[in-house]
Amino acid sequence: MNYDDDLTARFNSDQPNFNVASVPDGLCWVSIISCLLLACSYVGSLYVWKSNLPRDHPAVIKRRFTSVLIVSALSPVFVWAWKDFTGIQPGPSLLALMGIRLEGLMPAVILPLLLTMVLFLGPLIQLAMDCPWSFIDGIKVIVDPCFWALCLSDMRWLRNQVVAPLTEELVFRACMLPMLVPCAGPSISIFTCPLFFGVAHFHHVIELLRFGQGTVSGIFLSAVFQFSYTAVFGAYTAFIFIRTGHLVGPVLCHSFCNYMGFPALSAVLDHPQRFTILFFYVLGVILFFLLLFPMTDPLFFGSPTPVCTLKSTPGSICS
């Protein structure tokens, strides 16, 4: 063996054992069709109930809770059937591939949420400036059981902060990414997976048109904006899922973003302290991109993460 061959052998021996499964023919088509069926099942479950009431009515929300929770509970069956049909035999268990595991759990709870809060530094500063409560009063509210009892009795709060983040991340990230990664690889899957998530949100157009909540052009423009926003957000939570190998991080980030909403830039420009708030908006974005990879380093969560064992190469987003 010459020097070059010896160097190559040493380099390959130093790389982590990713247990990469072989890719059967037609895998990509099977993966895409499986993801489409899963997305259609999730969205279709929202419309199995016939009702003339708007989507925010408590009765409608309760019925939709039932259907999406059933679909979400059955969603791992799609991954199991896909694995069985394609013949792929990954090393980690099905639950581990879906981000349900104990290794690295505490960093997965804390770091992605902190990173997302850094991105929303501007809106958080604006919220703190406009809040009539003092810091101590805010702490008292947070630890007050009556506050949480009130939240849990609010169907819209439950939907936006608990059920939607949990079920959407389970279906559109935890179940779809293990099916897409062996076909497209981790990096491309991050941008492919959100397309299913973004398109799934187009069903809101049906309800807006049905109840005449705006002009046709206005509704479709709103839908295009929502698709763009949800696709970008979906790419971010897919990135978090692949880098951490945990479901809890994307769920918490999703819940937090639902609470914060899209930043109201027009309100910032009219704010008396607009220059201060704009400074923190810019600072938050800069810090977010600087901390994006360090705060999601797979070493914090058990490297390589389970989904990365399906297909990864040295120097990829998995490392």
mmCIF file of C-alpha atoms in Angstrom:
data_model
loop_
_atom_site.group_PDB
_atom_site.id
_atom_site.type_symbol
_atom_site.label_atom_id
_atom_site.label_comp_id
_atom_site.label_asym_id
_atom_site.label_seq_id
_atom_site.Cartn_x
_atom_site.Cartn_y
_atom_site.Cartn_z
ATOM 1 C CA MET A 1 0.000 0.000 0.000
ATOM 2 C CA ASN A 2 1.418 3.345 -1.000
ATOM 3 C CA TYR A 3 1.289 6.520 1.058
ATOM 4 C CA ASP A 4 -1.867 7.899 -0.650
ATOM 5 C CA ASP A 5 -3.785 4.647 -0.141
ATOM 6 C CA ASP A 6 -2.703 4.520 3.496
ATOM 7 C CA LEU A 7 -3.832 8.118 4.052
ATOM 8 C CA THR A 8 -7.207 7.412 2.434
ATOM 9 C CA ALA A 9 -7.707 4.315 4.555
ATOM 10 C CA ARG A 10 -6.932 6.259 7.748
ATOM 11 C CA PHE A 11 -9.327 9.049 6.762
ATOM 12 C CA ASN A 12 -12.140 6.584 6.108
ATOM 13 C CA SER A 13 -11.468 4.751 9.376
ATOM 14 C CA ASP A 14 -11.755 8.030 11.283
ATOM 15 C CA GLN A 15 -15.255 8.748 9.964
ATOM 16 C CA PRO A 16 -18.242 7.798 12.156
ATOM 17 C CA ASN A 17 -20.101 4.615 11.302
ATOM 18 C CA PHE A 18 -23.389 5.925 9.932
ATOM 19 C CA ASN A 19 -24.797 2.465 9.129
ATOM 20 C CA VAL A 20 -26.086 3.847 5.837
ATOM 21 C CA ALA A 21 -28.749 1.641 4.368
ATOM 22 C CA SER A 22 -28.608 0.644 0.722
ATOM 23 C CA VAL A 23 -31.003 2.569 -1.492
ATOM 24 C CA PRO A 24 -33.375 0.309 -3.479
ATOM 25 C CA ASP A 25 -34.666 1.223 -6.920
ATOM 26 C CA GLY A 26 -37.748 3.434 -6.964
ATOM 27 C CA LEU A 27 -37.192 4.552 -3.376
ATOM 28 C CA CYS A 28 -37.738 8.232 -4.167
ATOM 29 C CA TRP A 29 -41.128 7.610 -5.754
ATOM 30 C CA VAL A 30 -42.225 5.444 -2.848
ATOM 31 C CA SER A 31 -41.059 8.104 -0.364
ATOM 32 C CA ILE A 32 -42.789 10.982 -2.178
ATOM 33 C CA ILE A 33 -46.055 9.074 -2.591
ATOM 34 C CA SER A 34 -45.953 8.044 1.081
ATOM 35 C CA CYS A 35 -45.457 11.674 2.143
ATOM 36 C CA LEU A 36 -48.286 12.833 -0.129
ATOM 37 C CA LEU A 37 -50.643 10.214 1.297
ATOM 38 C CA LEU A 38 -49.669 11.211 4.818
ATOM 39 C CA ALA A 39 -50.212 14.931 4.104
ATOM 40 C CA CYS A 40 -53.571 14.252 2.427
ATOM 41 C CA SER A 41 -54.648 12.084 5.351
ATOM 42 C CA TYR A 42 -53.809 14.842 7.823
ATOM 43 C CA VAL A 43 -55.590 17.613 5.906
ATOM 44 C CA GLY A 44 -58.491 15.345 4.895
ATOM 45 C CA SER A 45 -59.138 14.470 8.527
ATOM 46 C CA LEU A 46 -60.059 18.117 9.142
ATOM 47 C CA TYR A 47 -62.983 17.848 6.734
ATOM 48 C CA VAL A 48 -64.560 14.540 7.724
ATOM 49 C CA TRP A 49 -66.946 16.544 9.913
ATOM 50 C CA LYS A 50 -69.726 18.391 8.112
ATOM 51 C CA SER A 51 -70.378 21.776 9.685
ATOM 52 C CA ASN A 52 -71.449 25.275 8.721
ATOM 53 C CA LEU A 53 -69.511 26.770 11.608
ATOM 54 C CA PRO A 54 -66.174 28.623 11.177
ATOM 55 C CA ARG A 55 -62.883 26.915 12.049
ATOM 56 C CA ASP A 56 -62.467 28.885 15.303
ATOM 57 C CA HIS A 57 -65.761 27.686 16.771
ATOM 58 C CA PRO A 58 -65.064 25.489 19.851
ATOM 59 C CA ALA A 59 -67.252 22.667 18.513
ATOM 60 C CA VAL A 60 -65.313 22.574 15.234
ATOM 61 C CA ILE A 61 -61.987 22.671 17.053
ATOM 62 C CA LYS A 62 -62.958 19.761 19.333
ATOM 63 C CA ARG A 63 -64.032 17.597 16.392
ATOM 64 C CA ARG A 64 -60.845 18.366 14.511
ATOM 65 C CA PHE A 65 -58.809 17.517 17.600
ATOM 66 C CA THR A 66 -60.291 14.035 17.458
ATOM 67 C CA SER A 67 -59.562 13.451 13.775
ATOM 68 C CA VAL A 68 -56.014 14.877 13.669
ATOM 69 C CA LEU A 69 -55.032 13.049 16.854
ATOM 70 C CA ILE A 70 -56.205 9.764 15.315
ATOM 71 C CA VAL A 71 -54.271 10.427 12.091
ATOM 72 C CA SER A 72 -51.198 11.491 14.055
ATOM 73 C CA ALA A 73 -51.360 8.372 16.219
ATOM 74 C CA LEU A 74 -51.517 6.248 13.056
ATOM 75 C CA SER A 75 -48.820 8.195 11.196
ATOM 76 C CA PRO A 76 -45.950 5.941 12.412
ATOM 77 C CA VAL A 77 -47.712 3.144 10.513
ATOM 78 C CA PHE A 78 -46.849 4.997 7.280
ATOM 79 C CA VAL A 79 -43.154 4.954 8.227
ATOM 80 C CA TRP A 80 -43.302 1.295 9.245
ATOM 81 C CA ALA A 81 -45.077 0.346 5.968
ATOM 82 C CA TRP A 82 -42.568 2.394 3.965
ATOM 83 C CA LYS A 83 -39.665 0.662 5.736
ATOM 84 C CA ASP A 84 -41.212 -2.750 5.174
ATOM 85 C CA PHE A 85 -42.028 -2.081 1.503
ATOM 86 C CA THR A 86 -38.613 -0.661 0.597
ATOM 87 C CA GLY A 87 -36.694 -3.236 2.601
ATOM 88 C CA ILE A 88 -34.588 -0.593 4.331
ATOM 89 C CA GLN A 89 -33.322 -1.853 7.688
ATOM 90 C CA PRO A 90 -32.014 1.117 9.689
ATOM 91 C CA GLY A 91 -29.983 0.579 12.817
ATOM 92 C CA PRO A 92 -32.025 2.810 15.177
ATOM 93 C CA SER A 93 -35.534 1.887 16.248
ATOM 94 C CA LEU A 94 -38.606 3.394 14.590
ATOM 95 C CA LEU A 95 -39.241 5.656 17.595
ATOM 96 C CA ALA A 96 -35.639 6.881 17.579
ATOM 97 C CA LEU A 97 -35.867 7.695 13.863
ATOM 98 C CA MET A 98 -38.968 9.761 14.662
ATOM 99 C CA GLY A 99 -37.099 11.732 17.321
ATOM 100 C CA ILE A 100 -38.632 10.025 20.333
ATOM 101 C CA ARG A 101 -35.647 9.092 22.493
ATOM 102 C CA LEU A 102 -33.955 10.008 25.778
ATOM 103 C CA GLU A 103 -30.337 10.621 24.718
ATOM 104 C CA GLY A 104 -29.640 14.352 24.553
ATOM 105 C CA LEU A 105 -33.193 15.195 25.635
ATOM 106 C CA MET A 106 -32.423 18.171 27.888
ATOM 107 C CA PRO A 107 -30.276 20.026 25.311
ATOM 108 C CA ALA A 108 -32.988 19.296 22.733
ATOM 109 C CA VAL A 109 -35.572 20.965 24.976
ATOM 110 C CA ILE A 110 -33.501 24.055 25.766
ATOM 111 C CA LEU A 111 -31.172 24.933 22.873
ATOM 112 C CA PRO A 112 -33.559 25.057 19.868
ATOM 113 C CA LEU A 113 -36.081 27.116 21.841
ATOM 114 C CA LEU A 114 -33.382 29.560 22.971
ATOM 115 C CA LEU A 115 -32.165 29.847 19.378
ATOM 116 C CA THR A 116 -35.682 30.647 18.180
ATOM 117 C CA MET A 117 -36.087 33.246 20.920
ATOM 118 C CA VAL A 118 -32.860 34.883 19.713
ATOM 119 C CA LEU A 119 -34.411 35.174 16.243
ATOM 120 C CA PHE A 120 -37.453 36.850 17.823
ATOM 121 C CA LEU A 121 -35.330 39.176 19.955
ATOM 122 C CA GLY A 122 -36.882 42.285 18.370
ATOM 123 C CA PRO A 123 -40.516 41.214 18.861
ATOM 124 C CA LEU A 124 -39.724 40.079 22.422
ATOM 125 C CA ILE A 125 -38.191 43.459 23.274
ATOM 126 C CA GLN A 126 -41.223 45.204 21.778
ATOM 127 C CA LEU A 127 -43.536 42.941 23.773
ATOM 128 C CA ALA A 128 -41.628 43.730 26.971
ATOM 129 C CA MET A 129 -41.802 47.485 26.287
ATOM 130 C CA ASP A 130 -45.552 47.408 25.665
ATOM 131 C CA CYS A 131 -46.426 45.013 28.485
ATOM 132 C CA PRO A 132 -48.245 46.781 31.346
ATOM 133 C CA TRP A 133 -46.951 44.248 33.871
ATOM 134 C CA SER A 134 -43.662 44.377 35.691
ATOM 135 C CA PHE A 135 -41.251 41.439 35.471
ATOM 136 C CA ILE A 136 -42.317 40.200 38.914
ATOM 137 C CA ASP A 137 -45.993 40.405 37.971
ATOM 138 C CA GLY A 138 -45.266 38.381 34.836
ATOM 139 C CA ILE A 139 -43.554 35.662 36.859
ATOM 140 C CA LYS A 140 -46.524 35.550 39.230
ATOM 141 C CA VAL A 141 -48.900 35.051 36.304
ATOM 142 C CA ILE A 142 -46.763 32.266 34.802
ATOM 143 C CA VAL A 143 -46.664 30.275 38.064
ATOM 144 C CA ASP A 144 -50.357 30.851 38.790
ATOM 145 C CA PRO A 145 -52.332 27.579 38.261
ATOM 146 C CA CYS A 146 -55.441 29.612 37.427
ATOM 147 C CA PHE A 147 -53.658 31.117 34.424
ATOM 148 C CA TRP A 148 -52.854 27.680 33.013
ATOM 149 C CA ALA A 149 -56.337 26.391 33.799
ATOM 150 C CA LEU A 150 -57.737 29.296 31.787
ATOM 151 C CA CYS A 151 -55.389 28.525 28.891
ATOM 152 C CA LEU A 152 -56.263 24.828 28.885
ATOM 153 C CA SER A 153 -59.969 25.654 28.792
ATOM 154 C CA ASP A 154 -59.475 27.815 25.685
ATOM 155 C CA MET A 155 -59.892 25.639 22.571
ATOM 156 C CA ARG A 156 -58.033 28.080 20.324
ATOM 157 C CA TRP A 157 -55.077 28.209 22.725
ATOM 158 C CA LEU A 158 -54.974 24.417 22.898
ATOM 159 C CA ARG A 159 -55.062 24.187 19.121
ATOM 160 C CA ASN A 160 -52.381 26.802 18.462
ATOM 161 C CA GLN A 161 -49.998 26.004 21.315
ATOM 162 C CA VAL A 162 -50.379 22.268 21.861
ATOM 163 C CA VAL A 163 -52.287 20.163 19.336
ATOM 164 C CA ALA A 164 -51.205 21.833 16.079
ATOM 165 C CA PRO A 165 -47.469 21.991 16.955
ATOM 166 C CA LEU A 166 -47.421 18.419 18.263
ATOM 167 C CA THR A 167 -49.398 16.774 15.456
ATOM 168 C CA GLU A 168 -47.902 18.809 12.602
ATOM 169 C CA GLU A 169 -44.318 18.226 13.709
ATOM 170 C CA LEU A 170 -45.002 14.541 14.265
ATOM 171 C CA VAL A 171 -46.561 14.082 10.819
ATOM 172 C CA PHE A 172 -44.618 16.545 8.674
ATOM 173 C CA ARG A 173 -41.202 16.220 10.283
ATOM 174 C CA ALA A 174 -40.851 13.108 12.427
ATOM 175 C CA CYS A 175 -42.607 10.810 9.939
ATOM 176 C CA MET A 176 -41.717 12.390 6.601
ATOM 177 C CA LEU A 177 -38.016 13.100 7.101
ATOM 178 C CA PRO A 178 -37.051 9.447 7.789
ATOM 179 C CA MET A 179 -38.738 8.573 4.486
ATOM 180 C CA LEU A 180 -37.111 11.411 2.516
ATOM 181 C CA VAL A 181 -33.552 11.329 3.859
ATOM 182 C CA PRO A 182 -32.547 7.931 2.342
ATOM 183 C CA CYS A 183 -33.710 9.194 -1.052
ATOM 184 C CA ALA A 184 -32.640 12.850 -1.160
ATOM 185 C CA GLY A 185 -30.116 13.084 1.646
ATOM 186 C CA PRO A 186 -30.399 15.280 4.768
ATOM 187 C CA SER A 187 -29.687 18.660 3.165
ATOM 188 C CA ILE A 188 -32.151 18.375 0.270
ATOM 189 C CA SER A 189 -34.796 16.814 2.543
ATOM 190 C CA ILE A 190 -34.728 19.946 4.705
ATOM 191 C CA PHE A 191 -36.057 21.925 1.722
ATOM 192 C CA THR A 192 -38.272 19.166 0.285
ATOM 193 C CA CYS A 193 -40.199 18.288 3.428
ATOM 194 C CA PRO A 194 -41.592 21.840 3.958
ATOM 195 C CA LEU A 195 -43.267 21.741 0.541
ATOM 196 C CA PHE A 196 -45.745 19.165 1.850
ATOM 197 C CA PHE A 197 -46.213 21.296 4.972
ATOM 198 C CA GLY A 198 -46.755 24.508 3.003
ATOM 199 C CA VAL A 199 -49.195 22.983 0.520
ATOM 200 C CA ALA A 200 -51.141 21.427 3.401
ATOM 201 C CA HIS A 201 -51.917 24.938 4.670
ATOM 202 C CA PHE A 202 -53.662 25.849 1.419
ATOM 203 C CA HIS A 203 -56.805 24.234 2.814
ATOM 204 C CA HIS A 204 -57.442 27.494 4.685
ATOM 205 C CA VAL A 205 -58.364 28.995 1.290
ATOM 206 C CA ILE A 206 -61.400 26.725 1.180
ATOM 207 C CA GLU A 207 -62.774 28.053 4.446
ATOM 208 C CA LEU A 208 -62.020 31.699 3.654
ATOM 209 C CA LEU A 209 -63.823 31.405 0.312
ATOM 210 C CA ARG A 210 -66.640 29.435 1.884
ATOM 211 C CA PHE A 211 -67.384 32.078 4.501
ATOM 212 C CA GLY A 212 -66.616 35.027 2.202
ATOM 213 C CA GLN A 213 -63.845 36.378 4.411
ATOM 214 C CA GLY A 214 -62.255 38.693 1.832
ATOM 215 C CA THR A 215 -61.950 39.008 -1.925
ATOM 216 C CA VAL A 216 -60.802 36.086 -4.059
ATOM 217 C CA SER A 217 -57.568 37.821 -5.042
ATOM 218 C CA GLY A 218 -56.890 38.881 -1.460
ATOM 219 C CA ILE A 219 -57.470 35.351 -0.157
ATOM 220 C CA PHE A 220 -55.111 33.800 -2.697
ATOM 221 C CA LEU A 221 -52.422 36.406 -2.046
ATOM 222 C CA SER A 222 -52.752 35.631 1.647
ATOM 223 C CA ALA A 223 -52.487 31.914 0.858
ATOM 224 C CA VAL A 224 -49.307 32.438 -1.187
ATOM 225 C CA PHE A 225 -47.777 34.428 1.671
ATOM 226 C CA GLN A 226 -48.774 31.759 4.181
ATOM 227 C CA PHE A 227 -47.320 29.045 1.958
ATOM 228 C CA SER A 228 -44.017 30.930 1.743
ATOM 229 C CA TYR A 229 -43.903 31.602 5.486
ATOM 230 C CA THR A 230 -44.829 28.030 6.478
ATOM 231 C CA ALA A 231 -42.358 26.583 3.963
ATOM 232 C CA VAL A 232 -39.490 28.644 5.400
ATOM 233 C CA PHE A 233 -40.560 27.789 8.936
ATOM 234 C CA GLY A 234 -40.888 24.120 7.956
ATOM 235 C CA ALA A 235 -37.335 24.146 6.610
ATOM 236 C CA TYR A 236 -36.133 25.553 9.932
ATOM 237 C CA THR A 237 -37.874 22.917 12.063
ATOM 238 C CA ALA A 238 -36.713 20.198 9.647
ATOM 239 C CA PHE A 239 -33.166 21.500 10.158
ATOM 240 C CA ILE A 240 -33.686 21.366 13.929
ATOM 241 C CA PHE A 241 -35.058 17.825 13.715
ATOM 242 C CA ILE A 242 -32.171 16.498 11.615
ATOM 243 C CA ARG A 243 -29.473 18.255 13.642
ATOM 244 C CA THR A 244 -30.873 17.286 17.065
ATOM 245 C CA GLY A 245 -32.573 13.986 16.239
ATOM 246 C CA HIS A 246 -35.417 14.961 18.574
ATOM 247 C CA LEU A 247 -39.080 15.776 18.042
ATOM 248 C CA VAL A 248 -39.421 17.948 21.150
ATOM 249 C CA GLY A 249 -37.292 20.822 19.809
ATOM 250 C CA PRO A 250 -39.390 21.423 16.661
ATOM 251 C CA VAL A 251 -42.602 21.121 18.700
ATOM 252 C CA LEU A 252 -41.512 23.767 21.229
ATOM 253 C CA CYS A 253 -40.239 26.095 18.481
ATOM 254 C CA HIS A 254 -43.524 25.654 16.582
ATOM 255 C CA SER A 255 -45.572 26.465 19.674
ATOM 256 C CA PHE A 256 -43.449 29.518 20.435
ATOM 257 C CA CYS A 257 -43.729 30.841 16.861
ATOM 258 C CA ASN A 258 -47.499 30.309 16.906
ATOM 259 C CA TYR A 259 -47.647 32.409 20.055
ATOM 260 C CA MET A 260 -45.473 35.189 18.663
ATOM 261 C CA GLY A 261 -46.984 35.247 15.170
ATOM 262 C CA PHE A 262 -45.356 36.901 12.179
ATOM 263 C CA PRO A 263 -43.463 40.064 13.261
ATOM 264 C CA ALA A 264 -45.619 43.175 12.836
ATOM 265 C CA LEU A 265 -43.069 45.412 11.153
ATOM 266 C CA SER A 266 -45.643 48.118 10.415
ATOM 267 C CA ALA A 267 -46.335 48.458 14.139
ATOM 268 C CA VAL A 268 -42.605 48.767 14.786
ATOM 269 C CA LEU A 269 -42.294 51.729 12.418
ATOM 270 C CA ASP A 270 -45.083 53.543 14.310
ATOM 271 C CA HIS A 271 -43.648 52.719 17.747
ATOM 272 C CA PRO A 272 -42.171 55.591 19.842
ATOM 273 C CA GLN A 273 -39.056 53.459 20.455
ATOM 274 C CA ARG A 274 -38.835 52.209 16.875
ATOM 275 C CA PHE A 275 -35.066 52.707 16.493
ATOM 276 C CA THR A 276 -34.341 50.698 19.632
ATOM 277 C CA ILE A 277 -36.702 47.926 18.566
ATOM 278 C CA LEU A 278 -35.316 47.856 15.008
ATOM 279 C CA PHE A 279 -31.823 47.560 16.452
ATOM 280 C CA PHE A 280 -32.861 44.447 18.365
ATOM 281 C CA TYR A 281 -34.631 43.072 15.287
ATOM 282 C CA VAL A 282 -31.368 43.287 13.324
ATOM 283 C CA LEU A 283 -29.283 42.070 16.258
ATOM 284 C CA GLY A 284 -31.565 39.055 16.714
ATOM 285 C CA VAL A 285 -31.274 38.035 13.048
ATOM 286 C CA ILE A 286 -27.472 38.413 13.082
ATOM 287 C CA LEU A 287 -27.091 36.413 16.306
ATOM 288 C CA PHE A 288 -29.483 33.766 14.999
ATOM 289 C CA PHE A 289 -27.356 33.021 11.939
ATOM 290 C CA LEU A 290 -24.157 33.128 13.991
ATOM 291 C CA LEU A 291 -25.553 30.642 16.533
ATOM 292 C CA LEU A 292 -27.561 28.451 14.128
ATOM 293 C CA PHE A 293 -24.957 25.711 13.752
ATOM 294 C CA PRO A 294 -23.165 25.968 17.141
ATOM 295 C CA MET A 295 -26.421 25.665 19.125
ATOM 296 C CA THR A 296 -27.611 22.696 17.045
ATOM 297 C CA ASP A 297 -24.324 20.805 17.021
ATOM 298 C CA PRO A 298 -25.228 17.070 16.934
ATOM 299 C CA LEU A 299 -22.564 16.438 19.599
ATOM 300 C CA PHE A 300 -24.999 17.920 22.155
ATOM 301 C CA PHE A 301 -27.692 15.403 21.236
ATOM 302 C CA GLY A 302 -25.806 12.180 20.525
ATOM 303 C CA SER A 303 -23.912 12.147 17.227
ATOM 304 C CA PRO A 304 -24.826 10.910 14.704
ATOM 305 C CA THR A 305 -28.529 11.565 15.178
ATOM 306 C CA PRO A 306 -30.755 8.579 14.252
ATOM 307 C CA VAL A 307 -32.193 10.053 11.052
ATOM 308 C CA CYS A 308 -28.667 10.827 9.848
ATOM 309 C CA THR A 309 -27.762 7.132 9.962
ATOM 310 C CA LEU A 310 -30.121 6.609 7.016
ATOM 311 C CA LYS A 311 -27.902 8.547 4.613
ATOM 312 C CA SER A 312 -25.063 10.891 5.402
ATOM 313 C CA THR A 313 -21.644 11.866 4.141
ATOM 314 C CA PRO A 314 -18.731 13.489 5.989
ATOM 315 C CA GLY A 315 -19.129 17.265 5.992
ATOM 316 C CA SER A 316 -22.899 17.104 5.533
ATOM 317 C CA ILE A 317 -25.471 18.951 7.628
ATOM 318 C CA CYS A 318 -25.482 15.953 9.979
ATOM 319 C CA SER A 319 -21.990 16.708 11.248
#
